[in-house]
mmCIF file of C-alpha atoms and ligand atoms in Angstrom:
data_model
loop_
_atom_site.group_PDB
_atom_site.id
_atom_site.type_symbol
_atom_site.label_atom_id
_atom_site.label_comp_id
_atom_site.label_asym_id
_atom_site.label_seq_id
_atom_site.Cartn_x
_atom_site.Cartn_y
_atom_site.Cartn_z
ATOM 1 C CA MET A 1 1.610 -12.204 -59.419
ATOM 2 C CA SER A 2 5.236 -13.157 -58.662
ATOM 3 C CA ILE A 3 8.064 -11.711 -60.730
ATOM 4 C CA LEU A 4 10.578 -14.154 -59.191
ATOM 5 C CA TYR A 5 8.887 -17.294 -60.557
ATOM 6 C CA SER A 6 7.975 -15.894 -64.018
ATOM 7 C CA LYS A 7 9.965 -16.392 -67.182
ATOM 8 C CA THR A 8 12.389 -13.797 -68.331
ATOM 9 C CA ALA A 9 14.954 -13.047 -70.998
ATOM 10 C CA LEU A 10 18.724 -12.930 -70.467
ATOM 11 C CA GLY A 11 20.017 -11.552 -73.741
ATOM 12 C CA PRO A 12 18.966 -14.197 -76.352
ATOM 13 C CA LEU A 13 18.100 -16.756 -73.724
ATOM 14 C CA THR A 14 14.747 -17.455 -72.106
ATOM 15 C CA LEU A 15 15.087 -18.347 -68.432
ATOM 16 C CA GLN A 16 12.380 -20.361 -66.580
ATOM 17 C CA ASN A 17 12.358 -17.819 -63.741
ATOM 18 C CA HIS A 18 14.371 -14.945 -62.241
ATOM 19 C CA LEU A 19 16.279 -17.054 -59.778
ATOM 20 C CA VAL A 20 19.937 -17.796 -60.438
ATOM 21 C CA MET A 21 22.026 -20.431 -58.603
ATOM 22 C CA ALA A 22 25.139 -18.520 -57.530
ATOM 23 C CA PRO A 23 28.600 -19.948 -58.255
ATOM 24 C CA MET A 24 29.878 -22.184 -55.482
ATOM 25 C CA THR A 25 33.176 -24.046 -55.315
ATOM 26 C CA ARG A 26 32.535 -27.573 -54.041
ATOM 27 C CA CYS A 27 35.851 -29.363 -54.611
ATOM 28 C CA ARG A 28 34.416 -32.605 -55.943
ATOM 29 C CA ALA A 29 36.352 -32.579 -59.226
ATOM 30 C CA ASN A 30 39.046 -35.150 -58.609
ATOM 31 C CA ASP A 31 42.049 -34.499 -60.871
ATOM 32 C CA ASN A 32 40.304 -31.194 -61.800
ATOM 33 C CA ILE A 33 37.937 -33.029 -64.153
ATOM 34 C CA PRO A 34 34.147 -32.801 -63.919
ATOM 35 C CA ASN A 35 32.526 -36.157 -63.208
ATOM 36 C CA ALA A 36 29.233 -38.038 -62.918
ATOM 37 C CA LEU A 37 28.726 -36.843 -59.276
ATOM 38 C CA MET A 38 28.914 -33.259 -60.435
ATOM 39 C CA MET A 39 26.403 -34.032 -63.243
ATOM 40 C CA GLU A 40 23.958 -35.299 -60.636
ATOM 41 C CA TYR A 41 24.502 -32.237 -58.396
ATOM 42 C CA TYR A 42 23.815 -29.690 -61.091
ATOM 43 C CA ALA A 43 20.931 -31.716 -62.629
ATOM 44 C CA GLN A 44 19.274 -31.730 -59.214
ATOM 45 C CA ARG A 45 19.315 -27.926 -59.245
ATOM 46 C CA SER A 46 18.232 -27.444 -62.848
ATOM 47 C CA LYS A 47 14.948 -25.722 -61.875
ATOM 48 C CA ALA A 48 16.921 -22.516 -61.335
ATOM 49 C CA GLY A 49 16.404 -20.044 -64.076
ATOM 50 C CA LEU A 50 20.154 -20.044 -64.559
ATOM 51 C CA ILE A 51 22.928 -22.028 -62.980
ATOM 52 C CA ILE A 52 26.323 -20.487 -62.686
ATOM 53 C CA THR A 53 28.888 -23.210 -61.980
ATOM 54 C CA GLU A 54 31.563 -23.245 -59.345
ATOM 55 C CA GLY A 55 34.774 -21.354 -60.139
ATOM 56 C CA THR A 56 36.595 -23.189 -62.955
ATOM 57 C CA SER A 57 40.101 -22.465 -64.003
ATOM 58 C CA PRO A 58 41.006 -21.360 -67.490
ATOM 59 C CA SER A 59 44.645 -22.381 -66.885
ATOM 60 C CA PRO A 60 46.736 -24.886 -64.898
ATOM 61 C CA ASN A 61 48.156 -21.863 -63.105
ATOM 62 C CA GLY A 62 44.712 -20.851 -61.871
ATOM 63 C CA LEU A 63 43.870 -24.090 -60.028
ATOM 64 C CA GLY A 64 44.516 -22.684 -56.533
ATOM 65 C CA TYR A 65 42.326 -24.960 -54.507
ATOM 66 C CA PRO A 66 42.303 -28.736 -54.340
ATOM 67 C CA ARG A 67 39.815 -30.596 -56.571
ATOM 68 C CA ILE A 68 38.464 -27.546 -58.427
ATOM 69 C CA PRO A 69 37.660 -28.172 -62.064
ATOM 70 C CA GLY A 70 39.376 -26.684 -65.045
ATOM 71 C CA ILE A 71 38.254 -25.994 -68.641
ATOM 72 C CA PHE A 72 41.549 -26.128 -70.489
ATOM 73 C CA SER A 73 41.963 -29.860 -71.291
ATOM 74 C CA PRO A 74 40.016 -32.177 -73.614
ATOM 75 C CA ALA A 75 39.060 -34.397 -70.607
ATOM 76 C CA GLN A 76 37.624 -31.375 -68.800
ATOM 77 C CA ILE A 77 35.611 -30.258 -71.860
ATOM 78 C CA GLU A 78 34.282 -33.818 -72.112
ATOM 79 C CA GLY A 79 33.419 -33.911 -68.446
ATOM 80 C CA TRP A 80 31.580 -30.580 -68.603
ATOM 81 C CA LYS A 81 29.588 -31.799 -71.601
ATOM 82 C CA GLY A 82 27.997 -34.381 -69.321
ATOM 83 C CA VAL A 83 26.988 -31.529 -66.934
ATOM 84 C CA THR A 84 25.555 -29.205 -69.594
ATOM 85 C CA ASP A 85 23.622 -32.023 -71.249
ATOM 86 C CA ALA A 86 22.131 -33.103 -67.873
ATOM 87 C CA VAL A 87 21.009 -29.510 -67.088
ATOM 88 C CA HIS A 88 19.657 -28.802 -70.607
ATOM 89 C CA SER A 89 17.736 -32.077 -70.751
ATOM 90 C CA LYS A 90 15.847 -30.782 -67.641
ATOM 91 C CA GLY A 91 15.094 -27.426 -69.233
ATOM 92 C CA GLY A 92 17.768 -25.453 -67.340
ATOM 93 C CA LYS A 93 20.414 -22.956 -68.565
ATOM 94 C CA ILE A 94 23.985 -22.979 -67.403
ATOM 95 C CA PHE A 95 27.029 -20.630 -67.479
ATOM 96 C CA ILE A 96 30.467 -21.576 -66.390
ATOM 97 C CA GLN A 97 32.322 -19.318 -63.969
ATOM 98 C CA LEU A 98 35.964 -18.794 -65.102
ATOM 99 C CA MET A 99 38.047 -18.394 -61.973
ATOM 100 C CA HIS A 100 41.824 -17.893 -62.031
ATOM 101 C CA CYS A 101 42.884 -17.924 -58.370
ATOM 102 C CA GLY A 102 46.095 -15.934 -58.891
ATOM 103 C CA ARG A 103 47.783 -15.578 -55.485
ATOM 104 C CA ILE A 104 45.034 -17.497 -53.613
ATOM 105 C CA ALA A 105 46.716 -20.746 -54.305
ATOM 106 C CA HIS A 106 49.449 -23.074 -53.201
ATOM 107 C CA GLU A 107 52.026 -24.967 -55.322
ATOM 108 C CA LEU A 108 50.825 -28.232 -53.728
ATOM 109 C CA ASN A 109 47.417 -27.679 -55.274
ATOM 110 C CA LEU A 110 48.773 -27.076 -58.810
ATOM 111 C CA PRO A 111 49.683 -29.683 -61.421
ATOM 112 C CA ALA A 112 53.334 -30.195 -62.300
ATOM 113 C CA GLY A 113 54.803 -27.222 -64.215
ATOM 114 C CA ALA A 114 52.126 -24.743 -63.054
ATOM 115 C CA CYS A 115 53.002 -21.660 -61.031
ATOM 116 C CA VAL A 116 51.350 -19.320 -58.493
ATOM 117 C CA MET A 117 51.273 -15.912 -60.236
ATOM 118 C CA ALA A 118 49.747 -12.571 -59.576
ATOM 119 C CA PRO A 119 50.167 -8.871 -60.568
ATOM 120 C CA SER A 120 52.650 -8.226 -57.718
ATOM 121 C CA ALA A 121 54.742 -10.176 -55.233
ATOM 122 C CA VAL A 122 52.283 -9.597 -52.378
ATOM 123 C CA ALA A 123 51.257 -12.775 -50.466
ATOM 124 C CA ALA A 124 47.760 -12.958 -48.994
ATOM 125 C CA SER A 125 47.656 -13.107 -45.181
ATOM 126 C CA GLY A 126 46.532 -16.424 -43.706
ATOM 127 C CA GLU A 127 46.711 -19.960 -44.844
ATOM 128 C CA MET A 128 45.521 -22.203 -47.685
ATOM 129 C CA TYR A 129 44.226 -25.772 -47.473
ATOM 130 C CA THR A 130 46.144 -28.507 -49.373
ATOM 131 C CA ASP A 131 45.175 -32.163 -49.684
ATOM 132 C CA THR A 132 48.708 -33.413 -49.130
ATOM 133 C CA GLU A 133 49.984 -31.241 -46.266
ATOM 134 C CA GLY A 134 46.936 -29.567 -44.722
ATOM 135 C CA MET A 135 47.073 -25.859 -43.991
ATOM 136 C CA LYS A 136 50.026 -23.917 -45.441
ATOM 137 C CA PRO A 137 50.815 -20.174 -45.432
ATOM 138 C CA HIS A 138 49.844 -18.397 -48.719
ATOM 139 C CA PRO A 139 52.965 -18.231 -50.881
ATOM 140 C CA VAL A 140 54.522 -15.045 -52.363
ATOM 141 C CA PRO A 141 53.275 -15.241 -55.979
ATOM 142 C CA LYS A 142 55.505 -14.826 -59.010
ATOM 143 C CA VAL A 143 55.070 -11.382 -60.575
ATOM 144 C CA MET A 144 53.398 -11.771 -63.980
ATOM 145 C CA THR A 145 55.572 -10.598 -66.826
ATOM 146 C CA GLY A 146 54.195 -8.991 -69.961
ATOM 147 C CA GLU A 147 54.402 -12.401 -71.583
ATOM 148 C CA ASP A 148 52.539 -14.016 -68.711
ATOM 149 C CA ILE A 149 49.785 -11.454 -69.121
ATOM 150 C CA LYS A 150 49.482 -12.172 -72.862
ATOM 151 C CA THR A 151 49.465 -15.900 -72.228
ATOM 152 C CA THR A 152 46.810 -15.636 -69.515
ATOM 153 C CA ILE A 153 44.533 -13.522 -71.644
ATOM 154 C CA ALA A 154 44.823 -16.101 -74.467
ATOM 155 C CA GLU A 155 44.029 -18.843 -71.922
ATOM 156 C CA TYR A 156 40.796 -17.021 -71.056
ATOM 157 C CA ALA A 157 39.865 -16.700 -74.699
ATOM 158 C CA GLN A 158 40.548 -20.398 -75.331
ATOM 159 C CA ALA A 159 38.621 -21.373 -72.131
ATOM 160 C CA ALA A 160 35.625 -19.351 -73.403
ATOM 161 C CA LYS A 161 35.739 -21.313 -76.725
ATOM 162 C CA ASN A 162 36.111 -24.551 -74.736
ATOM 163 C CA ALA A 163 33.050 -23.598 -72.685
ATOM 164 C CA VAL A 164 31.019 -23.236 -75.881
ATOM 165 C CA ALA A 165 32.363 -26.609 -77.106
ATOM 166 C CA ALA A 166 31.253 -28.071 -73.818
ATOM 167 C CA GLY A 167 27.689 -26.837 -74.388
ATOM 168 C CA PHE A 168 27.553 -23.935 -71.952
ATOM 169 C CA ASP A 169 25.055 -21.109 -72.563
ATOM 170 C CA GLY A 170 27.761 -18.546 -71.612
ATOM 171 C CA ILE A 171 30.542 -17.728 -69.257
ATOM 172 C CA GLU A 172 30.918 -15.570 -66.152
ATOM 173 C CA LEU A 173 34.329 -13.942 -65.479
ATOM 174 C CA HIS A 174 35.105 -14.120 -61.758
ATOM 175 C CA SER A 175 36.382 -10.639 -61.060
ATOM 176 C CA ALA A 176 35.362 -10.685 -57.382
ATOM 177 C CA ASN A 177 36.310 -12.117 -53.964
ATOM 178 C CA GLY A 178 40.054 -11.529 -54.235
ATOM 179 C CA TYR A 179 40.992 -13.770 -57.227
ATOM 180 C CA LEU A 180 43.285 -12.838 -60.125
ATOM 181 C CA LEU A 181 41.069 -10.329 -61.944
ATOM 182 C CA GLU A 182 40.337 -8.437 -58.726
ATOM 183 C CA GLN A 183 44.001 -8.698 -57.756
ATOM 184 C CA PHE A 184 44.667 -6.486 -60.766
ATOM 185 C CA ILE A 185 41.916 -4.013 -59.913
ATOM 186 C CA ARG A 186 42.820 -3.422 -56.284
ATOM 187 C CA PRO A 187 45.815 -1.285 -55.258
ATOM 188 C CA ASN A 188 46.950 -3.496 -52.328
ATOM 189 C CA THR A 189 47.627 -6.475 -54.686
ATOM 190 C CA ASN A 190 48.552 -4.435 -57.734
ATOM 191 C CA GLN A 191 51.744 -2.459 -57.158
ATOM 192 C CA ARG A 192 52.891 -2.518 -60.782
ATOM 193 C CA ILE A 193 54.544 0.438 -62.391
ATOM 194 C CA ASP A 194 53.854 -0.586 -65.976
ATOM 195 C CA GLY A 195 50.677 -0.003 -68.022
ATOM 196 C CA TYR A 196 48.754 -2.501 -65.783
ATOM 197 C CA GLY A 197 49.304 -0.660 -62.435
ATOM 198 C CA GLY A 198 48.897 2.792 -60.840
ATOM 199 C CA THR A 199 45.781 4.624 -62.046
ATOM 200 C CA ILE A 200 42.410 2.811 -62.236
ATOM 201 C CA GLU A 201 42.677 3.027 -66.003
ATOM 202 C CA ASN A 202 45.805 0.919 -65.721
ATOM 203 C CA ARG A 203 44.577 -1.416 -62.909
ATOM 204 C CA ALA A 204 41.401 -2.101 -64.970
ATOM 205 C CA ARG A 205 43.416 -2.795 -68.138
ATOM 206 C CA PHE A 206 43.925 -6.497 -67.549
ATOM 207 C CA VAL A 207 40.251 -7.303 -66.870
ATOM 208 C CA LEU A 208 39.108 -5.161 -69.772
ATOM 209 C CA GLU A 209 41.621 -6.917 -72.080
ATOM 210 C CA VAL A 210 40.334 -10.278 -70.872
ATOM 211 C CA ILE A 211 36.839 -9.130 -71.558
ATOM 212 C CA ASP A 212 37.692 -7.971 -75.060
ATOM 213 C CA ALA A 213 39.409 -11.309 -75.708
ATOM 214 C CA VAL A 214 36.548 -13.484 -74.542
ATOM 215 C CA ILE A 215 33.989 -11.302 -76.372
ATOM 216 C CA GLY A 216 36.190 -11.704 -79.480
ATOM 217 C CA ALA A 217 36.109 -15.457 -78.933
ATOM 218 C CA ILE A 218 32.465 -16.111 -78.250
ATOM 219 C CA GLY A 219 30.472 -12.828 -78.522
ATOM 220 C CA LYS A 220 29.152 -10.364 -75.985
ATOM 221 C CA ASP A 221 25.807 -12.113 -75.502
ATOM 222 C CA MET A 222 27.601 -15.062 -73.885
ATOM 223 C CA VAL A 223 29.793 -13.073 -71.416
ATOM 224 C CA GLY A 224 28.900 -11.862 -67.887
ATOM 225 C CA ILE A 225 31.143 -10.663 -65.073
ATOM 226 C CA ARG A 226 31.071 -10.923 -61.298
ATOM 227 C CA LEU A 227 32.348 -7.997 -59.201
ATOM 228 C CA SER A 228 32.627 -7.398 -55.464
ATOM 229 C CA PRO A 229 32.896 -3.663 -54.784
ATOM 230 C CA TYR A 230 33.563 -3.212 -51.044
ATOM 231 C CA GLY A 231 34.436 -6.967 -50.818
ATOM 232 C CA VAL A 232 37.200 -7.774 -48.367
ATOM 233 C CA PHE A 233 37.441 -11.579 -48.805
ATOM 234 C CA ASN A 234 40.944 -13.021 -49.365
ATOM 235 C CA ASP A 235 42.756 -10.020 -47.735
ATOM 236 C CA MET A 236 41.465 -7.254 -49.912
ATOM 237 C CA PRO A 237 41.167 -4.241 -47.671
ATOM 238 C CA LEU A 238 38.801 -1.313 -48.215
ATOM 239 C CA TYR A 239 40.408 1.857 -49.655
ATOM 240 C CA ASP A 240 39.436 5.446 -50.320
ATOM 241 C CA LYS A 241 38.850 5.359 -54.090
ATOM 242 C CA MET A 242 36.766 2.167 -54.058
ATOM 243 C CA GLU A 243 33.594 3.869 -55.233
ATOM 244 C CA ALA A 244 35.320 5.837 -58.009
ATOM 245 C CA ASP A 245 37.139 2.744 -59.241
ATOM 246 C CA TYR A 246 34.018 0.664 -59.459
ATOM 247 C CA THR A 247 32.127 3.512 -61.102
ATOM 248 C CA TYR A 248 34.828 3.618 -63.795
ATOM 249 C CA LEU A 249 34.482 -0.160 -64.207
ATOM 250 C CA ALA A 250 30.662 0.009 -64.587
ATOM 251 C CA GLN A 251 31.142 2.687 -67.284
ATOM 252 C CA GLN A 252 33.739 0.593 -69.115
ATOM 253 C CA LEU A 253 31.674 -2.579 -68.951
ATOM 254 C CA ASN A 254 28.696 -0.712 -70.376
ATOM 255 C CA VAL A 255 30.841 0.467 -73.265
ATOM 256 C CA ARG A 256 31.785 -3.222 -73.987
ATOM 257 C CA GLY A 257 28.097 -4.142 -73.898
ATOM 258 C CA LEU A 258 28.559 -7.535 -72.318
ATOM 259 C CA LEU A 259 25.514 -9.545 -71.127
ATOM 260 C CA TYR A 260 25.505 -8.909 -67.388
ATOM 261 C CA ILE A 261 27.107 -7.549 -64.190
ATOM 262 C CA HIS A 262 26.687 -9.799 -61.159
ATOM 263 C CA LEU A 263 27.355 -7.968 -57.865
ATOM 264 C CA VAL A 264 28.388 -9.755 -54.715
ATOM 265 C CA ASP A 265 27.283 -8.591 -51.266
ATOM 266 C CA HIS A 266 28.628 -10.719 -48.502
ATOM 267 C CA SER A 267 27.269 -8.739 -45.581
ATOM 268 C CA ALA A 268 25.070 -11.762 -44.785
ATOM 269 C CA MET A 269 28.397 -13.607 -44.202
ATOM 270 C CA GLY A 270 29.816 -10.876 -41.926
ATOM 271 C CA ALA A 271 31.505 -8.716 -44.615
ATOM 272 C CA PRO A 272 30.994 -4.934 -44.938
ATOM 273 C CA PRO A 273 27.711 -4.162 -46.734
ATOM 274 C CA VAL A 274 27.813 -2.863 -50.282
ATOM 275 C CA PRO A 275 26.203 0.584 -50.069
ATOM 276 C CA ASP A 276 22.919 0.891 -51.893
ATOM 277 C CA ALA A 277 24.437 3.843 -53.833
ATOM 278 C CA MET A 278 27.095 1.559 -55.276
ATOM 279 C CA LYS A 279 24.485 -0.943 -56.448
ATOM 280 C CA ALA A 280 22.454 1.913 -57.887
ATOM 281 C CA THR A 281 25.554 3.193 -59.787
ATOM 282 C CA SER A 282 25.891 -0.179 -61.477
ATOM 283 C CA ARG A 283 22.166 -0.161 -62.221
ATOM 284 C CA ASN A 284 22.226 3.307 -63.785
ATOM 285 C CA LEU A 285 25.497 3.130 -65.686
ATOM 286 C CA PHE A 286 25.184 -0.442 -66.992
ATOM 287 C CA LYS A 287 22.341 -0.834 -69.487
ATOM 288 C CA ARG A 288 22.134 -4.592 -69.797
ATOM 289 C CA THR A 289 21.290 -7.167 -67.071
ATOM 290 C CA LEU A 290 22.167 -6.660 -63.410
ATOM 291 C CA ILE A 291 22.184 -9.595 -61.035
ATOM 292 C CA LEU A 292 22.289 -8.993 -57.280
ATOM 293 C CA SER A 293 23.289 -11.614 -54.710
ATOM 294 C CA GLY A 294 23.943 -12.245 -51.047
ATOM 295 C CA GLY A 295 21.575 -13.297 -48.228
ATOM 296 C CA TYR A 296 18.435 -13.398 -50.257
ATOM 297 C CA ASP A 297 15.240 -15.104 -49.230
ATOM 298 C CA ALA A 298 12.123 -15.318 -51.379
ATOM 299 C CA GLU A 299 10.523 -12.219 -49.878
ATOM 300 C CA ARG A 300 13.534 -9.889 -50.300
ATOM 301 C CA ALA A 301 14.160 -11.367 -53.826
ATOM 302 C CA GLU A 302 10.613 -10.492 -54.891
ATOM 303 C CA SER A 303 10.782 -7.036 -53.350
ATOM 304 C CA ASP A 304 14.118 -6.077 -54.983
ATOM 305 C CA LEU A 305 12.920 -7.327 -58.354
ATOM 306 C CA ALA A 306 9.620 -5.373 -57.946
ATOM 307 C CA ALA A 307 11.596 -2.221 -57.004
ATOM 308 C CA GLY A 308 13.623 -2.547 -60.208
ATOM 309 C CA LYS A 309 16.897 -2.780 -58.245
ATOM 310 C CA CYS A 310 18.069 -5.575 -60.528
ATOM 311 C CA ASP A 311 16.894 -8.055 -63.189
ATOM 312 C CA LEU A 312 17.857 -11.354 -61.604
ATOM 313 C CA ILE A 313 18.555 -12.613 -58.104
ATOM 314 C CA ALA A 314 21.383 -15.080 -57.375
ATOM 315 C CA VAL A 315 21.201 -17.407 -54.363
ATOM 316 C CA GLY A 316 24.034 -19.548 -53.044
ATOM 317 C CA ARG A 317 23.704 -21.426 -49.766
ATOM 318 C CA PRO A 318 19.905 -21.974 -50.060
ATOM 319 C CA PHE A 319 20.458 -23.710 -53.439
ATOM 320 C CA LEU A 320 23.394 -25.731 -52.069
ATOM 321 C CA ALA A 321 21.172 -27.151 -49.361
ATOM 322 C CA ASN A 322 17.898 -27.385 -51.272
ATOM 323 C CA PRO A 323 17.886 -28.981 -54.742
ATOM 324 C CA ASP A 324 14.116 -28.230 -54.827
ATOM 325 C CA LEU A 325 14.496 -24.597 -53.635
ATOM 326 C CA LEU A 326 11.996 -23.307 -56.126
ATOM 327 C CA THR A 327 9.237 -25.658 -54.828
ATOM 328 C CA ARG A 328 10.034 -24.915 -51.208
ATOM 329 C CA TRP A 329 10.051 -21.136 -51.626
ATOM 330 C CA LYS A 330 6.908 -21.204 -53.725
ATOM 331 C CA THR A 331 5.012 -23.254 -51.170
ATOM 332 C CA GLY A 332 6.544 -21.656 -48.105
ATOM 333 C CA ALA A 333 7.948 -25.046 -47.012
ATOM 334 C CA VAL A 334 10.772 -25.266 -44.488
ATOM 335 C CA VAL A 335 14.213 -25.142 -46.112
ATOM 336 C CA ASN A 336 17.229 -27.440 -45.264
ATOM 337 C CA ALA A 337 20.142 -25.627 -43.528
ATOM 338 C CA PRO A 338 23.515 -25.907 -45.325
ATOM 339 C CA ASP A 339 26.146 -28.108 -43.628
ATOM 340 C CA MET A 340 29.363 -26.117 -43.644
ATOM 341 C CA ASP A 341 31.495 -29.140 -42.691
ATOM 342 C CA THR A 342 30.879 -30.689 -46.117
ATOM 343 C CA PHE A 343 31.066 -27.572 -48.322
ATOM 344 C CA TYR A 344 34.520 -28.622 -49.720
ATOM 345 C CA THR A 345 34.930 -32.367 -48.840
ATOM 346 C CA PRO A 346 35.143 -35.059 -51.512
ATOM 347 C CA GLY A 347 32.188 -37.387 -52.203
ATOM 348 C CA PRO A 348 28.370 -37.191 -52.177
ATOM 349 C CA LYS A 349 27.888 -36.473 -48.479
ATOM 350 C CA GLY A 350 26.571 -32.881 -48.108
ATOM 351 C CA TYR A 351 26.569 -32.594 -51.904
ATOM 352 C CA THR A 352 23.969 -34.731 -53.705
ATOM 353 C CA ASP A 353 22.195 -36.112 -50.583
ATOM 354 C CA TYR A 354 20.217 -33.113 -49.312
ATOM 355 C CA PRO A 355 16.600 -34.224 -48.857
ATOM 356 C CA VAL A 356 13.922 -33.156 -51.331
ATOM 357 C CA LEU A 357 10.200 -32.856 -50.544
ATOM 358 C CA ASN A 358 7.938 -35.803 -51.602
ATOM 359 C CA LYS A 359 6.874 -35.289 -55.192
HETATM 360 C C1 FMN B 401 30.581 -23.221 -50.415
HETATM 361 C C2 FMN B 401 30.638 -21.887 -51.161
HETATM 362 C C3 FMN B 401 31.453 -21.755 -52.232
HETATM 363 C C4 FMN B 401 31.544 -20.555 -52.932
HETATM 364 N N1 FMN B 401 32.277 -20.506 -54.104
HETATM 365 C C5 FMN B 401 32.229 -19.416 -54.893
HETATM 366 C C6 FMN B 401 32.817 -19.411 -56.180
HETATM 367 O O1 FMN B 401 33.436 -20.372 -56.654
HETATM 368 N N2 FMN B 401 32.694 -18.302 -56.918
HETATM 369 C C7 FMN B 401 32.057 -17.166 -56.488
HETATM 370 O O2 FMN B 401 31.933 -16.178 -57.210
HETATM 371 N N3 FMN B 401 31.420 -17.159 -55.265
HETATM 372 C C8 FMN B 401 31.466 -18.214 -54.496
HETATM 373 N N4 FMN B 401 30.778 -18.260 -53.319
HETATM 374 C C9 FMN B 401 29.907 -17.125 -52.938
HETATM 375 C C10 FMN B 401 28.499 -17.327 -53.376
HETATM 376 O O3 FMN B 401 28.362 -17.261 -54.820
HETATM 377 C C11 FMN B 401 27.534 -16.279 -52.769
HETATM 378 O O4 FMN B 401 27.949 -14.991 -53.247
HETATM 379 C C12 FMN B 401 27.448 -16.286 -51.283
HETATM 380 O O5 FMN B 401 27.182 -17.639 -50.828
HETATM 381 C C13 FMN B 401 26.390 -15.387 -50.727
HETATM 382 O O6 FMN B 401 25.117 -15.719 -51.222
HETATM 383 P P1 FMN B 401 24.051 -16.513 -50.268
HETATM 384 O O7 FMN B 401 23.800 -15.646 -49.072
HETATM 385 O O8 FMN B 401 22.836 -16.668 -51.120
HETATM 386 O O9 FMN B 401 24.688 -17.845 -49.929
HETATM 387 C C14 FMN B 401 30.727 -19.467 -52.512
HETATM 388 C C15 FMN B 401 29.933 -19.560 -51.420
HETATM 389 C C16 FMN B 401 29.847 -20.757 -50.746
HETATM 390 C C17 FMN B 401 28.862 -20.902 -49.523
#
C-alpha cells in the first residue's frame, strides 16, 4: 500500500497524494504577467497533490530575473486567476511562492523606478542574465533603510492578500537559495549593526516580521516557508553557526504555528548535503507539516515517507519534464529527461511540449 499516492491533509486542505511539485522559475511571464501558456503548463501538472508555483515577486524591487511573474499589480492578479482556475478545475491545489530576489538581480531586469536592494551593500559574485545586454556582473545592492524594511514587509502582506484574491490555496515564503529573506538570515550578506543584524535573533527578525505580517493578512493555515540550511547557491558560503541558526529558526517557526516548513537539499545538483541531523531537528522542533525535496525518485520518496522523516515530498525536475509524472512513477514507465537549455527560455518549447504517455 503506497503512502506516496494516497490522499493526505495539509492543514485544512485535502491533497490527492503526497507528491508536491517544487517551485521552479521558468521565465515565461512576459512583462511579469502570468499568461495562457503558464495556465497550460500548470494545468498539465495538476495531478500533483500540491503545486508550488515558480518564485513570484511581491514587489517591483524583487523582480531580479527577466520574465519572472509578480503578484503586486491588478493585471498579475488577473493572470494568476486563470492559472488557479485551471488547476482547481482539474482537482489540484496550488500555492504561490513569494520570491523577492534582493541582491540577486540587475537594474536591467527591473521595471522603471524599482531598485536592487538588500540588507547590506555586498554584491554576489558572478553574473546575472539580462534580456537586453546578456550577462552582467551582479550589482552592489542599495542598503535597505528602516523605511525600506517596513515597506517591503507591507508588500509581502499585500502580496499574500493578492494571492488569496487570485484564488491560491496558500503562499510559500521563499527563504532559501540566497534570495532576500535568506540574505537577512546569513551573516555574509547581513552585516547590519541595527536590530536586523548581528545575532541570529536579529538576523531572523526580518523573516519573522514578514511571517507575522502575512499570517496577519491571510492566516497561518495558508502560509508555508522554504528554507535551505547548508545551502550555498547564489554565493552563500557555509559558516560555523549554521546549525544553531537554523535550530533557532525551526523553534521560532513552530511558535508561529505556520502551515509547513519546506527544506531544500541540493546535493543532487552538486551542493553540500544537508546533514540528516539538521532535517531531524526541523522534524522534531516543528510540529506541523514538513516537506523534504531534492533528488527524489518514487522509491526514495516512499521510503522517507514510510520512515516518518517528513509528511510530503517535493519534486522539481521530474515534474518539469513529465506532466504525467504520477502515472509514470505509478506504472514504472520511463521518464523524460529535463532539457536544461530550455529551462528559462521564452515560449512553449521545453515548457508545455514534453511528451505524455498515451491515455
Ligand atoms: C529550472 C529550475 C528553476 C527553479 N526555480 C526555483 C524557484 O523559483 N524557487 C525555489 O525555491 N526553487 C527553485 N528551484 C529548485 C527546485 O525547487 C528544487 O529544489 C530542485 O530542482 C531540486 O529538486 P529536484 O532534484 O527534484 O529537481 C528550481 C529548480 C530548477 C531546475
